[in-house]
Amino acid sequence: PESAARSVPLDHPYPERPKRLYFALTNHCNRVCPWCSTCSSPRGSTFLPVETFRILLPSTYPFHVQLEGGEPTVHPGFWELVAAARTHPGCRRLVICTNGTLLPRCPDHLTAWLTRAGRPLTIKLSVNHHLLEHDAGLLDLACMLRDVAAAEGEDALQLVVNVRLRRGTADDDRAVRAR
């Protein structure tokens, strides 16, 4: 419920929220953040088969599906995985954790991508100094996603920005916090 979500961080579990199932779709990533917690890189070559994903979805209770990696959008069957989650009767929300590099930057194309992903949807966008150094449009993408989410309402589309600030560097991440 909204009151529970507002008293803690937006993505924090609360008693009424369905269980969240986390799927590391791949160890392949199109970036090489030096502190990667999933040990993913462009050399990663493991991809969860779509049929295995379907088999792992439970049939006995409602759930949220979180697609992560590596970078889940590089999975060759990404849209099949999205469709499998969306058509499953127990899936109540899809969560996509991404570095955003493969999301469209044109507003109309981004809207089409988000529409294809379906609703309800949560986008967890990673923002850190490494990604910002290699993707000049990342903050613009975050702002576009914020605006679309605000227009639709958080029941339909949520944006969670995972920001990793540099420690010990004065004002280095001021631009991220300001936007």
Coordinates of N, CA, C and O in Angstrom, one line a residue:
P1 N 0.8 -1.2 0.0 CA 0.0 0.0 0.0 C 0.9 1.2 0.0 O 2.0 1.2 0.4
E2 N 0.3 2.3 -0.5 CA 1.0 3.6 -0.6 C 1.6 4.0 0.7 O 2.7 4.5 0.8
S3 N 0.8 3.9 1.8 CA 1.3 4.4 3.1 C 2.6 3.6 3.6 O 3.5 4.2 4.1
A4 N 2.6 2.3 3.3 CA 3.7 1.5 3.7 C 4.9 1.9 2.8 O 6.1 2.0 3.3
A5 N 4.7 2.1 1.5 CA 5.8 2.4 0.6 C 6.4 3.8 0.9 O 7.5 4.0 0.7
R6 N 5.6 4.7 1.5 CA 6.0 6.0 1.8 C 6.8 6.1 3.1 O 7.6 7.0 3.2
S7 N 6.6 5.2 4.0 CA 7.3 5.3 5.3 C 8.7 4.7 5.2 O 9.5 4.8 6.1
V8 N 9.0 4.0 4.1 CA 10.3 3.4 3.9 C 10.7 3.7 2.5 O 9.9 4.1 1.7
P9 N 11.9 3.3 2.1 CA 12.3 3.6 0.7 C 11.3 2.9 -0.3 O 10.7 1.8 0.1
L10 N 11.1 3.5 -1.4 CA 10.0 3.0 -2.4 C 10.1 1.5 -2.7 O 9.1 0.9 -2.8
D11 N 11.3 1.0 -2.8 CA 11.4 -0.4 -3.2 C 11.5 -1.4 -2.0 O 11.8 -2.5 -2.2
H12 N 11.4 -0.9 -0.8 CA 11.5 -1.7 0.4 C 10.4 -2.7 0.5 O 9.2 -2.4 0.3
P13 N 10.6 -4.0 0.9 CA 9.5 -4.9 1.1 C 8.6 -4.5 2.3 O 9.0 -3.8 3.2
Y14 N 7.3 -4.8 2.1 CA 6.4 -4.6 3.2 C 5.4 -5.8 3.2 O 5.4 -6.6 2.2
P15 N 4.7 -6.0 4.3 CA 4.0 -7.3 4.5 C 3.0 -7.6 3.3 O 2.9 -8.8 3.0
E16 N 2.3 -6.6 2.8 CA 1.3 -6.9 1.7 C 1.9 -7.1 0.3 O 1.2 -7.5 -0.6
R17 N 3.2 -6.8 0.2 CA 3.8 -6.9 -1.2 C 4.1 -8.4 -1.5 O 4.6 -9.2 -0.7
P18 N 3.7 -8.8 -2.7 CA 4.0 -10.2 -3.1 C 5.5 -10.5 -3.0 O 6.3 -9.6 -3.1
K19 N 5.8 -11.8 -2.9 CA 7.3 -12.2 -2.9 C 7.9 -11.7 -4.1 O 7.3 -11.7 -5.2
R20 N 9.2 -11.3 -4.0 CA 9.9 -10.9 -5.2 C 10.9 -12.0 -5.6 O 11.7 -12.5 -4.7
L21 N 10.9 -12.5 -6.8 CA 11.8 -13.5 -7.4 C 12.8 -12.8 -8.2 O 12.5 -12.0 -9.1
Y22 N 14.1 -13.0 -7.8 CA 15.2 -12.4 -8.5 C 15.8 -13.3 -9.5 O 16.2 -14.4 -9.1
F23 N 16.0 -12.9 -10.7 CA 16.6 -13.7 -11.8 C 17.8 -13.0 -12.4 O 17.6 -12.0 -13.0
A24 N 19.0 -13.6 -12.1 CA 20.2 -13.1 -12.8 C 20.2 -13.8 -14.2 O 20.5 -14.9 -14.3
L25 N 19.7 -13.0 -15.2 CA 19.6 -13.6 -16.5 C 20.9 -13.9 -17.2 O 20.9 -14.8 -18.1
T26 N 21.9 -13.2 -16.8 CA 23.2 -13.3 -17.5 C 24.3 -12.7 -16.7 O 24.1 -11.9 -15.8
N27 N 25.5 -13.2 -17.0 CA 26.7 -12.5 -16.4 C 27.4 -11.7 -17.4 O 28.5 -11.2 -17.2
H28 N 26.7 -11.4 -18.5 CA 27.2 -10.6 -19.6 C 26.7 -9.1 -19.3 O 25.6 -8.9 -19.0
C29 N 27.6 -8.2 -19.4 CA 27.3 -6.8 -19.3 C 28.0 -6.0 -20.3 O 29.2 -6.3 -20.6
N30 N 27.4 -4.9 -20.8 CA 28.1 -4.1 -21.8 C 28.9 -3.0 -21.1 O 29.4 -2.1 -21.8
R31 N 29.1 -3.0 -19.8 CA 29.9 -2.1 -19.1 C 30.8 -2.9 -18.2 O 30.6 -4.0 -17.9
V32 N 31.8 -2.2 -17.6 CA 32.8 -2.8 -16.7 C 33.0 -2.0 -15.5 O 34.1 -1.5 -15.2
C33 N 31.9 -1.8 -14.7 CA 32.1 -1.0 -13.5 C 33.1 -1.7 -12.6 O 33.0 -2.9 -12.4
P34 N 34.1 -1.0 -12.1 CA 35.2 -1.7 -11.3 C 34.7 -2.4 -10.1 O 35.4 -3.3 -9.6
W35 N 33.6 -2.1 -9.5 CA 33.2 -2.7 -8.2 C 32.0 -3.6 -8.5 O 31.2 -4.0 -7.5
C36 N 31.7 -4.1 -9.7 CA 30.6 -4.9 -10.0 C 30.3 -6.0 -8.9 O 31.2 -6.9 -8.7
S37 N 29.1 -6.0 -8.3 CA 28.8 -7.0 -7.3 C 28.4 -8.3 -7.9 O 28.3 -9.3 -7.2
T38 N 28.1 -8.3 -9.2 CA 27.7 -9.6 -9.8 C 28.9 -10.2 -10.7 O 28.6 -11.2 -11.4
C39 N 30.0 -9.6 -10.6 CA 31.2 -10.1 -11.4 C 30.9 -10.3 -12.9 O 31.2 -11.2 -13.5
S40 N 30.1 -9.3 -13.4 CA 29.7 -9.4 -14.8 C 30.6 -8.5 -15.6 O 31.2 -7.5 -15.1
S41 N 30.7 -8.8 -16.9 CA 31.6 -8.0 -17.8 C 31.2 -8.4 -19.3 O 30.4 -9.3 -19.5
P42 N 31.8 -7.7 -20.2 CA 31.5 -8.0 -21.6 C 32.0 -9.5 -22.0 O 31.6 -10.0 -23.0
R43 N 32.8 -10.1 -21.1 CA 33.3 -11.4 -21.4 C 32.3 -12.5 -20.9 O 32.5 -13.6 -21.3
G44 N 31.3 -12.1 -20.1 CA 30.4 -13.0 -19.6 C 29.6 -13.7 -20.7 O 29.3 -13.1 -21.7
S45 N 29.4 -15.0 -20.6 CA 28.7 -15.7 -21.7 C 27.6 -16.7 -21.2 O 27.2 -17.6 -21.9
T46 N 27.2 -16.5 -20.0 CA 26.1 -17.3 -19.4 C 24.8 -16.6 -19.6 O 24.6 -15.4 -19.2
F47 N 23.8 -17.3 -20.1 CA 22.4 -16.7 -20.3 C 21.4 -17.8 -19.8 O 21.5 -18.9 -20.2
L48 N 20.5 -17.3 -18.9 CA 19.4 -18.2 -18.5 C 18.5 -18.6 -19.6 O 18.0 -17.7 -20.3
P49 N 18.3 -19.9 -19.9 CA 17.4 -20.2 -21.0 C 16.0 -19.8 -20.6 O 15.5 -19.9 -19.5
V50 N 15.3 -19.4 -21.6 CA 13.9 -18.9 -21.5 C 13.0 -20.0 -20.9 O 12.2 -19.8 -20.0
E51 N 13.2 -21.2 -21.4 CA 12.4 -22.3 -20.9 C 12.6 -22.6 -19.4 O 11.7 -22.9 -18.6
T52 N 13.9 -22.5 -19.0 CA 14.2 -22.7 -17.6 C 13.5 -21.6 -16.7 O 13.0 -21.8 -15.7
F53 N 13.6 -20.3 -17.2 CA 12.9 -19.2 -16.5 C 11.4 -19.6 -16.4 O 10.8 -19.4 -15.3
R54 N 10.7 -20.0 -17.4 CA 9.3 -20.4 -17.3 C 9.1 -21.4 -16.3 O 8.1 -21.3 -15.5
I55 N 9.9 -22.4 -16.2 CA 9.8 -23.5 -15.3 C 9.9 -23.0 -13.8 O 9.2 -23.5 -12.9
L56 N 10.8 -22.1 -13.6 CA 11.0 -21.6 -12.3 C 10.0 -20.6 -11.7 O 9.9 -20.4 -10.5
L57 N 9.1 -20.2 -12.5 CA 8.0 -19.3 -12.1 C 7.0 -20.1 -11.3 O 6.5 -21.1 -11.8
P58 N 6.7 -19.7 -10.0 CA 5.8 -20.6 -9.2 C 4.4 -20.5 -9.6 O 3.9 -19.5 -10.2
S59 N 3.6 -21.5 -9.2 CA 2.2 -21.5 -9.6 C 1.3 -21.4 -8.4 O 0.1 -21.3 -8.6
T60 N 1.9 -21.2 -7.2 CA 1.0 -21.3 -6.0 C 0.8 -19.9 -5.3 O 0.0 -19.9 -4.4
Y61 N 1.5 -18.9 -5.7 CA 1.3 -17.6 -5.0 C 1.7 -16.4 -5.9 O 2.4 -16.6 -6.9
P62 N 1.1 -15.2 -5.6 CA 1.5 -14.1 -6.4 C 2.9 -13.6 -6.2 O 3.4 -13.8 -5.1
F63 N 3.5 -13.0 -7.2 CA 4.9 -12.6 -7.0 C 5.3 -11.5 -8.0 O 4.5 -11.2 -8.9
H64 N 6.4 -10.9 -7.7 CA 7.0 -9.9 -8.6 C 8.2 -10.6 -9.2 O 8.9 -11.4 -8.5
V65 N 8.6 -10.2 -10.4 CA 9.7 -10.8 -11.1 C 10.7 -9.7 -11.3 O 10.4 -8.6 -11.9
Q66 N 12.0 -9.9 -10.8 CA 13.0 -8.9 -11.0 C 14.1 -9.5 -11.9 O 14.6 -10.5 -11.6
L67 N 14.2 -8.8 -13.1 CA 15.2 -9.3 -14.1 C 16.5 -8.4 -13.9 O 16.5 -7.2 -13.9
E68 N 17.6 -9.1 -13.6 CA 18.9 -8.5 -13.4 C 20.0 -9.3 -14.1 O 19.7 -10.1 -14.8
G69 N 21.2 -8.9 -13.8 CA 22.3 -9.6 -14.4 C 23.5 -9.5 -13.6 O 23.5 -9.5 -12.4
G70 N 24.5 -9.2 -14.4 CA 24.8 -8.6 -15.7 C 23.8 -7.5 -16.1 O 23.1 -6.9 -15.2
E71 N 23.7 -7.3 -17.3 CA 22.8 -6.4 -17.9 C 21.7 -7.2 -18.6 O 21.9 -7.8 -19.6
P72 N 20.5 -7.2 -18.0 CA 19.4 -8.1 -18.5 C 19.0 -7.8 -19.9 O 18.6 -8.7 -20.6
T73 N 19.1 -6.6 -20.3 CA 18.6 -6.2 -21.6 C 19.5 -6.7 -22.8 O 19.1 -6.7 -23.9
V74 N 20.7 -7.2 -22.4 CA 21.5 -7.8 -23.5 C 21.2 -9.3 -23.7 O 21.7 -9.9 -24.7
H75 N 20.4 -9.9 -22.9 CA 20.0 -11.3 -23.0 C 19.3 -11.4 -24.4 O 18.4 -10.7 -24.7
P76 N 19.7 -12.4 -25.2 CA 19.1 -12.5 -26.6 C 17.6 -12.8 -26.5 O 16.9 -12.5 -27.5
G77 N 17.2 -13.4 -25.4 CA 15.8 -13.7 -25.3 C 15.0 -12.7 -24.3 O 14.0 -13.1 -23.7
F78 N 15.6 -11.5 -24.1 CA 15.0 -10.6 -23.2 C 13.5 -10.4 -23.3 O 12.8 -10.5 -22.4
W79 N 13.1 -10.1 -24.5 CA 11.6 -9.9 -24.7 C 10.8 -11.1 -24.5 O 9.6 -11.1 -24.1
E80 N 11.4 -12.3 -24.8 CA 10.7 -13.5 -24.5 C 10.5 -13.7 -23.0 O 9.5 -14.2 -22.5
L81 N 11.5 -13.4 -22.3 CA 11.5 -13.5 -20.8 C 10.4 -12.5 -20.2 O 9.6 -12.9 -19.3
V82 N 10.4 -11.3 -20.8 CA 9.4 -10.3 -20.4 C 8.0 -10.9 -20.7 O 7.1 -10.8 -19.8
A83 N 7.8 -11.4 -21.8 CA 6.5 -12.0 -22.2 C 6.1 -13.1 -21.3 O 4.9 -13.3 -20.9
A84 N 7.1 -14.0 -21.0 CA 6.8 -15.1 -20.1 C 6.3 -14.7 -18.7 O 5.4 -15.2 -18.2
A85 N 7.0 -13.6 -18.2 CA 6.6 -13.1 -16.9 C 5.2 -12.5 -17.0 O 4.3 -12.7 -16.2
R86 N 5.0 -11.7 -18.0 CA 3.7 -10.9 -18.2 C 2.5 -11.9 -18.4 O 1.4 -11.5 -17.9
T87 N 2.7 -13.0 -19.0 CA 1.6 -13.9 -19.3 C 1.3 -14.9 -18.2 O 0.3 -15.5 -18.2
H88 N 2.2 -14.9 -17.2 CA 2.1 -15.8 -16.1 C 1.0 -15.2 -15.1 O 1.1 -14.1 -14.7
P89 N 0.0 -16.0 -14.7 CA -1.1 -15.5 -13.9 C -0.6 -15.0 -12.5 O -1.3 -14.2 -11.9
G90 N 0.5 -15.5 -12.0 CA 0.9 -15.1 -10.7 C 1.8 -13.8 -10.6 O 2.0 -13.2 -9.6
C91 N 2.2 -13.4 -11.8 CA 3.1 -12.2 -11.8 C 2.3 -10.9 -11.7 O 1.5 -10.6 -12.5
R92 N 2.6 -10.2 -10.6 CA 1.9 -8.9 -10.3 C 2.7 -7.7 -10.7 O 2.1 -6.6 -10.8
R93 N 4.0 -7.8 -10.9 CA 4.9 -6.6 -11.3 C 6.2 -7.1 -11.9 O 6.7 -8.1 -11.4
L94 N 6.7 -6.4 -12.9 CA 8.0 -6.7 -13.5 C 8.9 -5.6 -13.0 O 8.6 -4.5 -13.1
V95 N 10.1 -6.0 -12.6 CA 11.2 -5.1 -12.2 C 12.4 -5.4 -13.1 O 12.8 -6.5 -13.2
I96 N 12.9 -4.3 -13.7 CA 14.0 -4.5 -14.6 C 15.2 -3.6 -14.1 O 15.0 -2.4 -14.0
C97 N 16.3 -4.3 -13.7 CA 17.5 -3.6 -13.2 C 18.4 -3.4 -14.4 O 18.8 -4.4 -15.0
T98 N 18.8 -2.2 -14.7 CA 19.5 -1.9 -15.9 C 20.5 -0.7 -15.7 O 20.3 0.1 -14.9
N99 N 21.5 -0.8 -16.5 CA 22.4 0.4 -16.6 C 21.9 1.4 -17.6 O 22.5 2.5 -17.8
G100 N 20.9 1.1 -18.3 CA 20.2 2.0 -19.2 C 20.8 2.2 -20.6 O 20.2 2.8 -21.4
T101 N 21.9 1.6 -20.8 CA 22.6 1.8 -22.1 C 21.8 1.4 -23.3 O 22.0 2.0 -24.4
L102 N 21.0 0.4 -23.2 CA 20.2 -0.1 -24.3 C 18.8 0.4 -24.4 O 18.1 0.1 -25.3
L103 N 18.4 1.2 -23.4 CA 17.1 1.9 -23.5 C 17.1 3.0 -24.5 O 18.1 3.7 -24.6
P104 N 16.1 3.1 -25.2 CA 16.0 4.2 -26.2 C 16.1 5.6 -25.6 O 15.6 5.8 -24.5
R105 N 16.7 6.5 -26.3 CA 16.9 7.9 -25.7 C 15.9 8.9 -26.3 O 15.8 10.0 -25.8
C106 N 15.3 8.5 -27.4 CA 14.3 9.3 -28.0 C 13.0 9.1 -27.2 O 12.6 8.0 -27.0
P107 N 12.3 10.2 -26.8 CA 11.1 10.0 -25.9 C 10.1 9.1 -26.5 O 9.5 8.2 -25.8
D108 N 9.8 9.2 -27.8 CA 8.8 8.3 -28.4 C 9.2 6.9 -28.4 O 8.4 6.0 -28.1
H109 N 10.5 6.6 -28.7 CA 11.0 5.2 -28.7 C 11.1 4.7 -27.2 O 10.8 3.5 -27.0
L110 N 11.4 5.5 -26.3 CA 11.4 5.1 -24.9 C 10.0 4.7 -24.4 O 9.8 3.7 -23.8
T111 N 9.1 5.5 -24.8 CA 7.7 5.2 -24.4 C 7.2 3.9 -25.0 O 6.6 3.1 -24.4
A112 N 7.6 3.7 -26.3 CA 7.3 2.4 -27.0 C 8.0 1.2 -26.3 O 7.3 0.2 -26.1
W113 N 9.2 1.4 -25.8 CA 9.9 0.3 -25.1 C 9.2 0.0 -23.8 O 9.0 -1.1 -23.5
L114 N 8.9 1.1 -23.1 CA 8.2 0.9 -21.8 C 6.8 0.2 -22.0 O 6.4 -0.6 -21.2
T115 N 6.1 0.6 -23.0 CA 4.8 0.0 -23.3 C 5.0 -1.5 -23.6 O 4.2 -2.3 -23.1
R116 N 6.0 -1.8 -24.4 CA 6.3 -3.2 -24.7 C 6.6 -4.0 -23.4 O 6.2 -5.2 -23.3
A117 N 7.3 -3.4 -22.4 CA 7.6 -4.1 -21.2 C 6.3 -4.3 -20.3 O 6.3 -5.2 -19.5
G118 N 5.3 -3.5 -20.6 CA 4.0 -3.7 -19.9 C 3.9 -3.0 -18.5 O 4.9 -2.4 -18.1
R119 N 2.8 -3.1 -17.9 CA 2.5 -2.5 -16.6 C 1.9 -3.6 -15.7 O 1.2 -4.5 -16.2
P120 N 2.0 -3.5 -14.4 CA 2.9 -2.5 -13.7 C 4.4 -2.9 -13.9 O 4.7 -4.1 -14.1
L121 N 5.2 -1.9 -13.8 CA 6.6 -2.0 -14.1 C 7.4 -1.1 -13.2 O 7.0 0.0 -12.9
T122 N 8.6 -1.6 -12.8 CA 9.6 -0.9 -12.0 C 10.9 -0.9 -12.8 O 11.3 -2.0 -13.2
I123 N 11.4 0.2 -13.1 CA 12.8 0.3 -13.7 C 13.7 0.7 -12.6 O 13.5 1.8 -12.0
K124 N 14.7 -0.1 -12.4 CA 15.8 0.2 -11.4 C 17.0 0.6 -12.2 O 17.6 -0.3 -12.8
L125 N 17.3 1.9 -12.3 CA 18.4 2.4 -13.1 C 19.6 2.7 -12.3 O 19.6 3.4 -11.3
S126 N 20.7 2.1 -12.7 CA 22.0 2.3 -12.0 C 22.6 3.6 -12.5 O 22.7 3.8 -13.7
V127 N 23.1 4.4 -11.6 CA 23.8 5.6 -11.9 C 25.1 5.6 -11.0 O 24.9 5.6 -9.8
N128 N 26.2 5.7 -11.7 CA 27.5 5.9 -10.9 C 28.5 6.6 -11.8 O 28.2 6.8 -13.0
H129 N 29.6 7.0 -11.2 CA 30.5 7.8 -11.9 C 31.1 7.1 -13.1 O 31.3 7.7 -14.2
H130 N 31.3 5.7 -13.0 CA 31.8 5.0 -14.2 C 30.8 5.0 -15.3 O 31.2 5.3 -16.5
L131 N 29.5 4.8 -15.1 CA 28.5 4.8 -16.1 C 28.4 6.2 -16.7 O 28.2 6.4 -17.9
L132 N 28.4 7.2 -15.8 CA 28.3 8.6 -16.3 C 29.5 9.0 -17.2 O 29.3 9.7 -18.2
E133 N 30.7 8.5 -16.9 CA 31.8 8.8 -17.7 C 31.7 8.2 -19.1 O 32.3 8.7 -20.1
H134 N 31.0 7.1 -19.3 CA 30.8 6.4 -20.5 C 29.5 6.6 -21.2 O 29.2 6.0 -22.3
D135 N 28.6 7.3 -20.6 CA 27.3 7.5 -21.1 C 26.8 8.9 -20.8 O 26.1 9.1 -19.7
A136 N 27.1 9.9 -21.6 CA 26.8 11.3 -21.4 C 25.3 11.5 -21.3 O 24.9 12.5 -20.7
G137 N 24.5 10.6 -21.8 CA 23.0 10.9 -21.8 C 22.3 10.1 -20.7 O 21.0 10.1 -20.6
L138 N 23.0 9.5 -19.7 CA 22.4 8.7 -18.7 C 21.5 9.5 -17.8 O 20.4 9.1 -17.5
L139 N 21.9 10.7 -17.4 CA 21.0 11.5 -16.5 C 19.8 12.0 -17.3 O 18.7 12.2 -16.7
D140 N 20.0 12.3 -18.6 CA 18.8 12.7 -19.4 C 17.8 11.6 -19.5 O 16.6 11.8 -19.4
L141 N 18.3 10.3 -19.6 CA 17.5 9.2 -19.6 C 16.7 9.0 -18.3 O 15.5 8.8 -18.2
A142 N 17.5 9.2 -17.2 CA 16.8 9.1 -15.9 C 15.7 10.2 -15.7 O 14.6 9.9 -15.2
C143 N 15.9 11.4 -16.2 CA 14.9 12.4 -16.2 C 13.7 12.1 -17.1 O 12.6 12.3 -16.7
M144 N 14.0 11.5 -18.2 CA 12.8 11.1 -19.1 C 12.0 10.0 -18.4 O 10.8 10.0 -18.4
L145 N 12.7 9.0 -17.8 CA 12.0 8.0 -17.1 C 11.2 8.5 -15.9 O 10.1 8.1 -15.6
R146 N 11.8 9.5 -15.2 CA 11.1 10.1 -14.0 C 9.9 10.8 -14.5 O 8.8 10.7 -13.9
D147 N 9.9 11.5 -15.6 CA 8.8 12.2 -16.1 C 7.7 11.3 -16.6 O 6.5 11.5 -16.3
V148 N 8.0 10.2 -17.3 CA 7.0 9.2 -17.7 C 6.4 8.6 -16.5 O 5.1 8.4 -16.4
A149 N 7.2 8.2 -15.5 CA 6.7 7.6 -14.3 C 5.7 8.5 -13.5 O 4.7 8.1 -13.0
A150 N 6.1 9.8 -13.5 CA 5.2 10.8 -12.8 C 3.9 10.9 -13.5 O 2.8 11.0 -12.9
A151 N 3.9 10.9 -14.8 CA 2.7 11.1 -15.6 C 1.8 9.9 -15.4 O 0.6 10.0 -15.4
E152 N 2.4 8.7 -15.3 CA 1.6 7.4 -15.2 C 1.1 7.1 -13.8 O 0.1 6.4 -13.6
G153 N 1.9 7.5 -12.8 CA 1.6 7.2 -11.5 C 2.4 5.9 -11.1 O 2.6 5.0 -11.9
E154 N 2.7 5.9 -9.8 CA 3.7 4.8 -9.3 C 3.0 3.4 -9.3 O 3.7 2.4 -9.3
D155 N 1.7 3.3 -9.3 CA 1.1 2.0 -9.4 C 1.4 1.4 -10.8 O 1.6 0.1 -10.9
A156 N 1.5 2.2 -11.8 CA 1.8 1.7 -13.1 C 3.3 1.6 -13.4 O 3.7 0.6 -13.9
L157 N 4.0 2.7 -13.1 CA 5.4 2.7 -13.5 C 6.2 3.4 -12.4 O 5.9 4.5 -12.0
Q158 N 7.1 2.7 -11.8 CA 8.0 3.2 -10.8 C 9.4 3.3 -11.3 O 9.8 2.5 -12.1
L159 N 10.1 4.3 -10.9 CA 11.5 4.5 -11.2 C 12.3 4.5 -9.9 O 12.0 5.3 -9.0
V160 N 13.2 3.6 -9.8 CA 14.1 3.5 -8.7 C 15.5 3.8 -9.2 O 16.0 3.1 -10.1
V161 N 16.2 4.9 -8.8 CA 17.5 5.2 -9.3 C 18.5 4.7 -8.2 O 18.5 5.2 -7.1
N162 N 19.3 3.7 -8.6 CA 20.4 3.2 -7.7 C 21.6 4.0 -8.0 O 22.3 3.9 -9.0
V163 N 21.9 4.9 -7.0 CA 23.1 5.8 -7.2 C 24.2 5.3 -6.3 O 24.0 5.1 -5.1
R164 N 25.3 5.2 -6.9 CA 26.6 4.9 -6.1 C 27.4 6.1 -6.1 O 28.0 6.5 -7.2
L165 N 27.5 6.8 -5.0 CA 28.3 8.0 -4.9 C 29.7 7.7 -4.6 O 30.0 6.7 -3.9
R166 N 30.6 8.5 -5.1 CA 32.0 8.3 -4.8 C 32.2 8.8 -3.4 O 31.8 9.9 -3.0
R167 N 32.9 8.1 -2.6 CA 33.3 8.5 -1.3 C 34.6 9.2 -1.2 O 35.6 8.7 -1.9
G168 N 34.7 10.3 -0.5 CA 36.0 11.0 -0.4 C 36.3 11.9 -1.5 O 37.4 12.4 -1.5
T169 N 35.4 12.2 -2.4 CA 35.6 13.1 -3.5 C 34.6 14.2 -3.3 O 33.4 14.0 -3.6
A170 N 35.0 15.4 -2.9 CA 34.1 16.5 -2.7 C 33.3 16.9 -3.9 O 33.9 17.1 -5.0
D171 N 32.0 16.9 -3.8 CA 31.1 17.4 -4.8 C 31.2 16.7 -6.1 O 30.6 17.2 -7.1
D172 N 31.8 15.5 -6.1 CA 31.9 14.8 -7.4 C 30.6 14.4 -8.0 O 30.4 14.4 -9.2
D173 N 29.6 14.1 -7.2 CA 28.4 13.6 -7.7 C 27.2 14.6 -7.5 O 26.1 14.3 -7.5
R174 N 27.6 15.9 -7.4 CA 26.6 16.9 -7.2 C 25.6 17.0 -8.4 O 24.4 17.1 -8.2
A175 N 26.0 16.7 -9.6 CA 25.2 16.8 -10.7 C 24.1 15.7 -10.7 O 22.9 15.9 -11.1
V176 N 24.4 14.5 -10.1 CA 23.5 13.4 -10.0 C 22.4 13.8 -9.0 O 21.2 13.7 -9.2
R177 N 22.9 14.3 -7.8 CA 21.9 14.7 -6.8 C 21.0 15.8 -7.2 O 19.9 15.9 -6.8
A178 N 21.6 16.8 -8.0 CA 20.8 18.0 -8.4 C 19.7 17.6 -9.3 O 18.7 18.3 -9.3
R179 N 19.9 16.7 -10.2 CA 18.9 16.4 -11.2 C 17.8 15.5 -10.6 O 16.7 15.4 -11.1

